[in-house]
């Protein structure tokens, strides 16, 4: 077989990608991007792969979260900071509950391109091409706004670069210092959850004080003062992905330089399609969304194509079935993985199978459905004797009203108050933390069951 080339996807059937009308403009942008620095480095992608391998073995847990779609309009340092803060809080709660390291991966710094359920959208009898994310076209409902414009890739790159830069600064510049564990609380979190978080933060602070007395401090211990934070997005717009792909001189392998991890969406996972072709050739860890229509046979082909060497941490399977449906669909896929002896990291995305239209006309997700899918995910893994390796959420640090429910009970009538998403409804900071406490309970329950089995 001839060697993989980063442009090979061009010979495969593609779906969910725009038809750019101005080829010269597209080529010029691709040429420019090809000369820009990559946003991440191969060594980082390899380290993330190791961490994801640990999550697959139950020795770590993945927390992946962020916007459904990043937007040019809502780009701000505060927005990035607040999502980063909530993720740090969530990671603390999970680490505390599960007693394993939490691998933190943002849906950030590149999450711009969106697959859509229909190629066009009709409003008041007017039909226009669908909005496909800020890297492709614009949300405004006018014919000009919906024309795919390759120039937007340059703005997306700039925004992603600035986002990565800020995330790196937050991760290592003192913000994430564990002794600041109390300072990450956001004002609008539910009081009950704030209290639960404060209790955990107090205990962490106690341990830090104890260790400091024993001579172990942030000055001496790197792990106390910094966090590792990785970026990820759906590898959907392959012109952008190809242009940022670089040869890693150390390993002689190709790196998708657009983010540490990229995933393949539920609508673009055709085994012989362009997206699988691109993703199979890069050294990065790859996510694969698994939905109700994923068959065991498809999954087997996809696993062998995306992870031919059966590397640990290479392939993360992101289950997204919908409340009540995980029980129906996940077991056959878990069995397929077992039959193949494949190394994968199983992660639960309880968002994308639970989108509904509210009576008030908003796309929303009921918190209870999200929660139920998480519980079912854990339940199936328990029954099958396999490892739940992480969660994947659409969430924000902002106090939005996009998903209904939670202890602060966002109602369908409330949705219009602060509905800001550029695409799917996200959990707000309070809902994210509440869900995390429940995940931590599942995890600590699982660990104590494991512990007693080992002891007995
Ligand atoms: C997403 O993660 O934003 C998404 C579109 O997911 P899926 O491909 O699972 O529908
Ligand atoms: Co989404």
Coordinates of N, CA and C and ligand atoms in Angstrom, one line a residue, residues 68 107 111 114-115 234 263-267 289 320 349 352 392 394 424, ligand 1:
X68 N -20.5 24.1 21.8 CA -20.8 23.3 20.6 C -20.1 23.9 19.5
X107 N -13.2 21.6 24.3 CA -13.7 21.7 22.9 C -13.4 23.1 22.6
X111 N -12.9 24.6 17.4 CA -14.3 24.0 17.3 C -15.2 24.9 16.6
X114 N -19.4 23.0 11.8 CA -20.5 22.2 12.2 C -21.1 21.3 11.1
X115 N -21.4 20.0 11.5 CA -22.2 19.2 10.6 C -23.6 19.6 10.8
X234 N -13.9 18.9 16.3 CA -14.3 18.0 15.2 C -13.4 18.3 14.0
X263 N -11.8 14.8 16.5 CA -12.8 13.7 16.4 C -13.6 13.7 15.1
X264 N -14.1 12.5 14.9 CA -15.0 12.3 13.7 C -16.4 12.3 14.2
X265 N -17.2 13.1 13.5 CA -18.6 13.2 14.0 C -19.5 12.1 13.6
X266 N -20.7 12.0 14.1 CA -21.6 11.0 13.9 C -22.1 10.9 12.4
X267 N -22.0 12.1 11.7 CA -22.5 12.2 10.3 C -21.3 12.0 9.3
X289 N -17.3 9.5 17.2 CA -18.7 9.5 17.7 C -19.4 8.2 17.3
X320 N -23.0 8.5 22.0 CA -24.0 9.6 22.0 C -25.3 9.1 21.5
X349 N -20.9 11.0 25.7 CA -21.4 12.4 25.3 C -22.9 12.3 25.5
X352 N -25.6 15.0 22.5 CA -26.1 15.0 21.2 C -27.2 14.1 20.8
X392 N -18.0 13.8 27.9 CA -17.8 14.8 26.8 C -19.0 15.7 26.9
X394 N -21.1 19.5 26.2 CA -21.2 20.9 25.6 C -21.6 21.8 26.8
X424 N -25.6 24.2 19.3 CA -26.4 23.4 20.2 C -26.4 24.0 21.6
Ligands
LIG1 C1 -20.8 17.8 18.1 O1 -20.0 17.2 18.9 O2 -20.9 19.0 18.2 C2 -21.6 17.0 17.2 C3 -22.2 17.6 16.1 O3 -21.7 15.8 17.5 P1 -22.3 14.5 16.7 O4 -21.4 14.3 15.5 O5 -22.1 13.4 17.7 O6 -23.7 14.7 16.4

